[in-house]
Amino acid sequence: MSKTASYLTQTLTLNTGASIPIVGLGVFASRDPSVQAQATPWVLTALQAGYRHIDTAWIYGTEKPVGDAIKASGIPREQLFITTKLPWNHTQRVQWSIDQSLKNAGLDYFDLYLMHWPHSVHFDENEPRPRNPDGQLKLDDTVDFNHTWAEMEKALASGKVRAIGLSNFSIKTLEKLFTTAKVTPAMLQIELHPYLAQNDLLEYCRKKGILVTAYAPTGYSTVRDDPSVGQIAQKHGVTPTQVILSWHVARGAVVIPKSADAQRQIENSQLLTLDPEDTRVIDALDRNERVCNKPDEHGNVWAWSMDRLGWAS
Ligand SMILES: NC(=O)c1ccc[n+]([C@@H]2O[C@H](COP(=O)([O-])OP(=O)(O)OC[C@H]3O[C@@H](n4cnc5c(N)ncnc54)[C@H](OP(=O)(O)O)[C@@H]3O)[C@@H](O)[C@H]2O)c1
């Protein structure tokens, strides 16, 4: 029987010198605003269980519930690591968007601010996912992510965000970013799990000094129910989720599992050291399969082709 240990106090160091807890709580709740508004109690149970790293985003509609939970917890701000993300429809108004997010959360600064997607989307105050008549996302290609990144670099200087990074970028889009970037991103947040190991991208980030956060880290029931993962879990007397999250942290990734359940929040923070043969079995599950942001029937992910995203295999 392997022993689990709490990873809630374990940290990694960003290229800014700041520490980030390896295990955080993901706070994507739902596209339904009434469900989003109900996130406060379960963010609070996570904080009470010892989580100090919270991952939210403007587009999740959970910045306010997160801020309310922080207030209710009484935990001093400096003990927390809070990440939020610039939505794709705010690429023309980055400083305004940061001020909105700070106001939503009732905070003075964010520890990490990510560009949520390389896309730029038409601004519509009431609709963050506006569509063209053909149903595709209404892109605004007058702005590119190099320009958005320059705006985020300015925000870093303002002190309102202490580190800046990216989400959903690839080696291809990172290479384009580096043609103009003055600041190396501190973090890349990507979909990552045993069915989508992204070894080349992890190696690229390691060489550049960019930490990686795994989103959809459990791989949902698709990966959690994989028989090989189940056998390893049984061998160690833990759950499949604990096996998967342990695999991530051994690879040096930060994980942000979302759970609204107090017991599962604790489960997701109690991880173990896998045996080398377990790691070999899990590594062999890689099949370049996305379970979260999958291509649609046109082969696009939010109106960008897999090639444009740099996600084509
Ligand atoms: N940057 C991006 O574009 C992006 C995209 C997706 C997600 N994210 C971030 O990453 C976070 C995590 O990703 P995610 O929420 O998509 O996926 P996830 O954390 O891998 O999975 C969440 C789902 O798994 C369930 N779950 C959690 N722990 C479990 C356990 N121990 N046993 C069984 N089921 C469990 C949750 O249900 P319960 O709540 O009922 O436990 C929920 O349905 C998000 O919350 C968000 O902060 C970022």
mmCIF file of C-alpha atoms in Angstrom, residues 22-239:
data_model
loop_
_atom_site.group_PDB
_atom_site.id
_atom_site.type_symbol
_atom_site.label_atom_id
_atom_site.label_comp_id
_atom_site.label_asym_id
_atom_site.label_seq_id
_atom_site.Cartn_x
_atom_site.Cartn_y
_atom_site.Cartn_z
ATOM 1 C CA ILE A 22 1.255 22.820 -6.984
ATOM 2 C CA VAL A 23 -2.377 21.932 -6.264
ATOM 3 C CA GLY A 24 -5.036 24.572 -6.803
ATOM 4 C CA LEU A 25 -8.800 24.592 -7.056
ATOM 5 C CA GLY A 26 -10.293 25.100 -10.525
ATOM 6 C CA VAL A 27 -13.406 27.278 -10.365
ATOM 7 C CA PHE A 28 -15.114 26.777 -13.697
ATOM 8 C CA ALA A 29 -18.675 26.042 -12.556
ATOM 9 C CA SER A 30 -21.026 26.113 -15.559
ATOM 10 C CA ARG A 31 -22.091 28.381 -18.434
ATOM 11 C CA ASP A 32 -25.242 29.077 -16.375
ATOM 12 C CA PRO A 33 -24.840 32.327 -14.385
ATOM 13 C CA SER A 34 -27.134 31.072 -11.612
ATOM 14 C CA VAL A 35 -24.830 28.066 -11.062
ATOM 15 C CA GLN A 36 -21.750 30.297 -11.264
ATOM 16 C CA ALA A 37 -23.177 32.499 -8.512
ATOM 17 C CA GLN A 38 -23.427 29.473 -6.216
ATOM 18 C CA ALA A 39 -19.690 28.721 -6.170
ATOM 19 C CA THR A 40 -18.894 30.545 -2.918
ATOM 20 C CA PRO A 41 -19.669 27.692 -0.461
ATOM 21 C CA TRP A 42 -17.540 25.123 -2.246
ATOM 22 C CA VAL A 43 -14.642 27.519 -2.792
ATOM 23 C CA LEU A 44 -14.876 28.176 0.953
ATOM 24 C CA THR A 45 -14.711 24.448 1.842
ATOM 25 C CA ALA A 46 -11.559 24.174 -0.272
ATOM 26 C CA LEU A 47 -9.974 27.161 1.490
ATOM 27 C CA GLN A 48 -10.943 25.681 4.858
ATOM 28 C CA ALA A 49 -9.350 22.367 3.805
ATOM 29 C CA GLY A 50 -6.075 24.192 3.151
ATOM 30 C CA TYR A 51 -6.210 25.109 -0.555
ATOM 31 C CA ARG A 52 -4.329 28.364 -1.093
ATOM 32 C CA HIS A 53 -4.347 28.495 -4.894
ATOM 33 C CA ILE A 54 -7.547 29.302 -6.789
ATOM 34 C CA ASP A 55 -7.973 29.384 -10.578
ATOM 35 C CA THR A 56 -10.821 31.464 -11.958
ATOM 36 C CA ALA A 57 -11.463 33.527 -15.122
ATOM 37 C CA TRP A 58 -13.561 36.514 -16.118
ATOM 38 C CA ILE A 59 -15.524 34.323 -18.515
ATOM 39 C CA TYR A 60 -16.345 31.744 -15.795
ATOM 40 C CA GLY A 61 -18.410 34.332 -13.934
ATOM 41 C CA THR A 62 -16.875 33.082 -10.688
ATOM 42 C CA GLU A 63 -14.528 35.936 -9.795
ATOM 43 C CA LYS A 64 -17.100 37.376 -7.381
ATOM 44 C CA PRO A 65 -17.954 34.046 -5.691
ATOM 45 C CA VAL A 66 -14.204 33.429 -5.311
ATOM 46 C CA GLY A 67 -13.729 36.869 -3.759
ATOM 47 C CA ASP A 68 -16.668 36.292 -1.420
ATOM 48 C CA ALA A 69 -15.211 32.946 -0.308
ATOM 49 C CA ILE A 70 -11.824 34.554 0.334
ATOM 50 C CA LYS A 71 -13.470 37.220 2.461
ATOM 51 C CA ALA A 72 -15.510 34.648 4.379
ATOM 52 C CA SER A 73 -12.430 32.479 4.998
ATOM 53 C CA GLY A 74 -10.559 35.256 6.805
ATOM 54 C CA ILE A 75 -7.302 33.999 5.261
ATOM 55 C CA PRO A 76 -4.812 36.864 4.801
ATOM 56 C CA ARG A 77 -4.496 37.839 1.130
ATOM 57 C CA GLU A 78 -0.725 37.309 1.080
ATOM 58 C CA GLN A 79 -1.220 33.615 1.915
ATOM 59 C CA LEU A 80 -3.260 33.061 -1.241
ATOM 60 C CA PHE A 81 -2.379 32.616 -4.899
ATOM 61 C CA ILE A 82 -5.214 33.788 -7.150
ATOM 62 C CA THR A 83 -5.230 33.401 -10.927
ATOM 63 C CA THR A 84 -7.708 34.924 -13.343
ATOM 64 C CA LYS A 85 -7.805 35.232 -17.120
ATOM 65 C CA LEU A 86 -8.346 37.892 -19.790
ATOM 66 C CA PRO A 87 -11.367 36.918 -21.888
ATOM 67 C CA TRP A 88 -10.994 36.863 -25.674
ATOM 68 C CA ASN A 89 -13.606 39.614 -26.119
ATOM 69 C CA HIS A 90 -11.564 42.065 -23.993
ATOM 70 C CA THR A 91 -8.375 42.022 -26.081
ATOM 71 C CA GLN A 92 -8.968 45.674 -27.100
ATOM 72 C CA ARG A 93 -9.451 46.795 -23.480
ATOM 73 C CA VAL A 94 -6.968 44.867 -21.323
ATOM 74 C CA GLN A 95 -6.442 47.419 -18.514
ATOM 75 C CA TRP A 96 -10.212 47.961 -18.224
ATOM 76 C CA SER A 97 -10.743 44.210 -18.046
ATOM 77 C CA ILE A 98 -8.203 43.795 -15.249
ATOM 78 C CA ASP A 99 -9.935 46.553 -13.272
ATOM 79 C CA GLN A 100 -13.262 44.768 -13.823
ATOM 80 C CA SER A 101 -11.838 41.457 -12.613
ATOM 81 C CA LEU A 102 -10.275 43.084 -9.532
ATOM 82 C CA LYS A 103 -13.589 44.746 -8.727
ATOM 83 C CA ASN A 104 -15.480 41.481 -9.234
ATOM 84 C CA ALA A 105 -13.174 39.665 -6.831
ATOM 85 C CA GLY A 106 -12.797 42.563 -4.380
ATOM 86 C CA LEU A 107 -9.007 42.258 -4.623
ATOM 87 C CA ASP A 108 -6.125 44.725 -5.131
ATOM 88 C CA TYR A 109 -4.033 42.412 -7.304
ATOM 89 C CA PHE A 110 -3.926 38.988 -8.934
ATOM 90 C CA ASP A 111 -0.963 36.692 -8.460
ATOM 91 C CA LEU A 112 -1.208 35.460 -12.037
ATOM 92 C CA TYR A 113 -3.057 36.851 -15.048
ATOM 93 C CA LEU A 114 -3.406 34.672 -18.136
ATOM 94 C CA MET A 115 -4.445 35.431 -21.698
ATOM 95 C CA HIS A 116 -7.248 32.875 -21.823
ATOM 96 C CA TRP A 117 -6.979 32.110 -25.560
ATOM 97 C CA PRO A 118 -4.851 33.291 -28.486
ATOM 98 C CA HIS A 119 -8.122 34.344 -30.163
ATOM 99 C CA SER A 120 -9.542 37.849 -30.276
ATOM 100 C CA VAL A 121 -13.334 38.008 -30.348
ATOM 101 C CA HIS A 122 -15.725 40.832 -31.225
ATOM 102 C CA PHE A 123 -16.697 42.868 -28.134
ATOM 103 C CA ASP A 124 -20.308 42.597 -27.103
ATOM 104 C CA GLU A 125 -20.991 43.708 -23.539
ATOM 105 C CA ASN A 126 -23.754 41.140 -23.079
ATOM 106 C CA GLU A 127 -22.317 38.161 -24.923
ATOM 107 C CA PRO A 128 -18.764 36.870 -24.368
ATOM 108 C CA ARG A 129 -19.238 34.183 -27.041
ATOM 109 C CA PRO A 130 -20.875 36.153 -29.939
ATOM 110 C CA ARG A 131 -21.607 34.122 -33.061
ATOM 111 C CA ASN A 132 -21.684 34.748 -36.801
ATOM 112 C CA PRO A 133 -24.807 33.657 -38.712
ATOM 113 C CA ASP A 134 -23.014 30.352 -39.486
ATOM 114 C CA GLY A 135 -22.768 29.670 -35.751
ATOM 115 C CA GLN A 136 -18.993 30.167 -35.578
ATOM 116 C CA LEU A 137 -17.483 32.442 -32.940
ATOM 117 C CA LYS A 138 -17.355 36.064 -34.173
ATOM 118 C CA LEU A 139 -13.616 36.667 -34.342
ATOM 119 C CA ASP A 140 -12.001 40.113 -34.320
ATOM 120 C CA ASP A 141 -8.849 39.574 -36.327
ATOM 121 C CA THR A 142 -7.906 43.273 -36.206
ATOM 122 C CA VAL A 143 -6.030 42.475 -32.970
ATOM 123 C CA ASP A 144 -3.412 39.773 -32.643
ATOM 124 C CA PHE A 145 -2.105 38.142 -29.511
ATOM 125 C CA ASN A 146 1.280 39.876 -29.801
ATOM 126 C CA HIS A 147 -0.516 43.192 -29.283
ATOM 127 C CA THR A 148 -2.591 41.757 -26.422
ATOM 128 C CA TRP A 149 0.571 40.461 -24.757
ATOM 129 C CA ALA A 150 2.160 43.935 -24.971
ATOM 130 C CA GLU A 151 -0.907 45.280 -23.126
ATOM 131 C CA MET A 152 -0.501 42.570 -20.489
ATOM 132 C CA GLU A 153 3.169 43.534 -20.083
ATOM 133 C CA LYS A 154 1.990 47.085 -19.268
ATOM 134 C CA ALA A 155 -0.375 45.654 -16.662
ATOM 135 C CA LEU A 156 2.539 43.879 -15.009
ATOM 136 C CA ALA A 157 4.217 47.252 -14.552
ATOM 137 C CA SER A 158 1.061 48.586 -12.857
ATOM 138 C CA GLY A 159 1.357 46.011 -10.035
ATOM 139 C CA LYS A 160 -2.264 44.944 -10.478
ATOM 140 C CA VAL A 161 -1.032 41.570 -11.714
ATOM 141 C CA ARG A 162 2.148 40.069 -10.287
ATOM 142 C CA ALA A 163 2.854 37.592 -13.066
ATOM 143 C CA ILE A 164 1.501 37.141 -16.587
ATOM 144 C CA GLY A 165 1.071 34.040 -18.672
ATOM 145 C CA LEU A 166 -0.923 32.300 -21.351
ATOM 146 C CA SER A 167 -3.490 29.603 -21.850
ATOM 147 C CA ASN A 168 -4.238 27.380 -24.831
ATOM 148 C CA PHE A 169 -1.016 28.348 -26.628
ATOM 149 C CA SER A 170 1.132 25.831 -28.521
ATOM 150 C CA ILE A 171 4.764 25.756 -29.622
ATOM 151 C CA LYS A 172 3.607 27.399 -32.875
ATOM 152 C CA THR A 173 1.754 30.287 -31.231
ATOM 153 C CA LEU A 174 4.447 30.698 -28.538
ATOM 154 C CA GLU A 175 7.096 31.059 -31.257
ATOM 155 C CA LYS A 176 5.014 33.853 -32.830
ATOM 156 C CA LEU A 177 4.573 35.499 -29.411
ATOM 157 C CA PHE A 178 8.337 35.459 -28.858
ATOM 158 C CA THR A 179 8.895 37.543 -32.013
ATOM 159 C CA THR A 180 7.697 40.601 -30.035
ATOM 160 C CA ALA A 181 7.414 39.619 -26.340
ATOM 161 C CA LYS A 182 9.573 41.524 -23.874
ATOM 162 C CA VAL A 183 8.468 39.410 -20.894
ATOM 163 C CA THR A 184 8.694 35.619 -20.951
ATOM 164 C CA PRO A 185 5.351 34.169 -19.827
ATOM 165 C CA ALA A 186 5.506 32.802 -16.290
ATOM 166 C CA MET A 187 2.880 30.138 -16.948
ATOM 167 C CA LEU A 188 1.197 28.206 -19.729
ATOM 168 C CA GLN A 189 -2.148 26.656 -18.825
ATOM 169 C CA ILE A 190 -3.185 23.855 -21.196
ATOM 170 C CA GLU A 191 -5.396 20.817 -21.378
ATOM 171 C CA LEU A 192 -3.213 18.017 -20.033
ATOM 172 C CA HIS A 193 -3.944 14.464 -18.862
ATOM 173 C CA PRO A 194 -2.749 10.936 -19.666
ATOM 174 C CA TYR A 195 -4.624 10.874 -23.018
ATOM 175 C CA LEU A 196 -3.019 14.242 -23.980
ATOM 176 C CA ALA A 197 0.487 14.217 -22.497
ATOM 177 C CA GLN A 198 1.894 17.037 -24.736
ATOM 178 C CA ASN A 199 5.500 15.944 -24.083
ATOM 179 C CA ASP A 200 7.049 18.256 -26.714
ATOM 180 C CA LEU A 201 5.234 21.311 -25.382
ATOM 181 C CA LEU A 202 6.250 20.489 -21.799
ATOM 182 C CA GLU A 203 9.884 20.169 -22.868
ATOM 183 C CA TYR A 204 9.684 23.453 -24.823
ATOM 184 C CA CYS A 205 8.289 25.250 -21.747
ATOM 185 C CA ARG A 206 10.905 23.710 -19.465
ATOM 186 C CA LYS A 207 13.685 25.070 -21.697
ATOM 187 C CA LYS A 208 12.075 28.545 -21.759
ATOM 188 C CA GLY A 209 11.515 28.651 -17.981
ATOM 189 C CA ILE A 210 7.710 28.600 -18.306
ATOM 190 C CA LEU A 211 5.785 26.526 -15.753
ATOM 191 C CA VAL A 212 2.824 24.510 -16.997
ATOM 192 C CA THR A 213 -0.606 24.151 -15.397
ATOM 193 C CA ALA A 214 -2.807 21.205 -16.371
ATOM 194 C CA TYR A 215 -6.453 22.049 -16.984
ATOM 195 C CA ALA A 216 -9.068 19.322 -17.159
ATOM 196 C CA PRO A 217 -6.314 17.475 -15.295
ATOM 197 C CA THR A 218 -8.450 14.467 -14.368
ATOM 198 C CA GLY A 219 -9.345 13.860 -18.037
ATOM 199 C CA TYR A 220 -12.959 13.499 -16.850
ATOM 200 C CA SER A 221 -14.544 10.044 -16.744
ATOM 201 C CA THR A 222 -12.908 9.274 -20.129
ATOM 202 C CA VAL A 223 -9.497 8.987 -18.457
ATOM 203 C CA ARG A 224 -10.614 8.295 -14.873
ATOM 204 C CA ASP A 225 -12.398 5.153 -16.096
ATOM 205 C CA ASP A 226 -9.427 3.842 -18.085
ATOM 206 C CA PRO A 227 -8.862 0.242 -16.877
ATOM 207 C CA SER A 228 -5.064 0.700 -16.608
ATOM 208 C CA VAL A 229 -5.540 3.714 -14.345
ATOM 209 C CA GLY A 230 -8.074 1.719 -12.319
ATOM 210 C CA GLN A 231 -5.634 -1.165 -11.824
ATOM 211 C CA ILE A 232 -2.900 1.173 -10.556
ATOM 212 C CA ALA A 233 -5.391 2.840 -8.214
ATOM 213 C CA GLN A 234 -6.486 -0.527 -6.857
ATOM 214 C CA LYS A 235 -2.878 -1.623 -6.321
ATOM 215 C CA HIS A 236 -2.220 1.462 -4.181
ATOM 216 C CA GLY A 237 -5.614 1.646 -2.480
ATOM 217 C CA VAL A 238 -6.317 5.127 -3.885
ATOM 218 C CA THR A 239 -8.738 6.524 -6.472
#
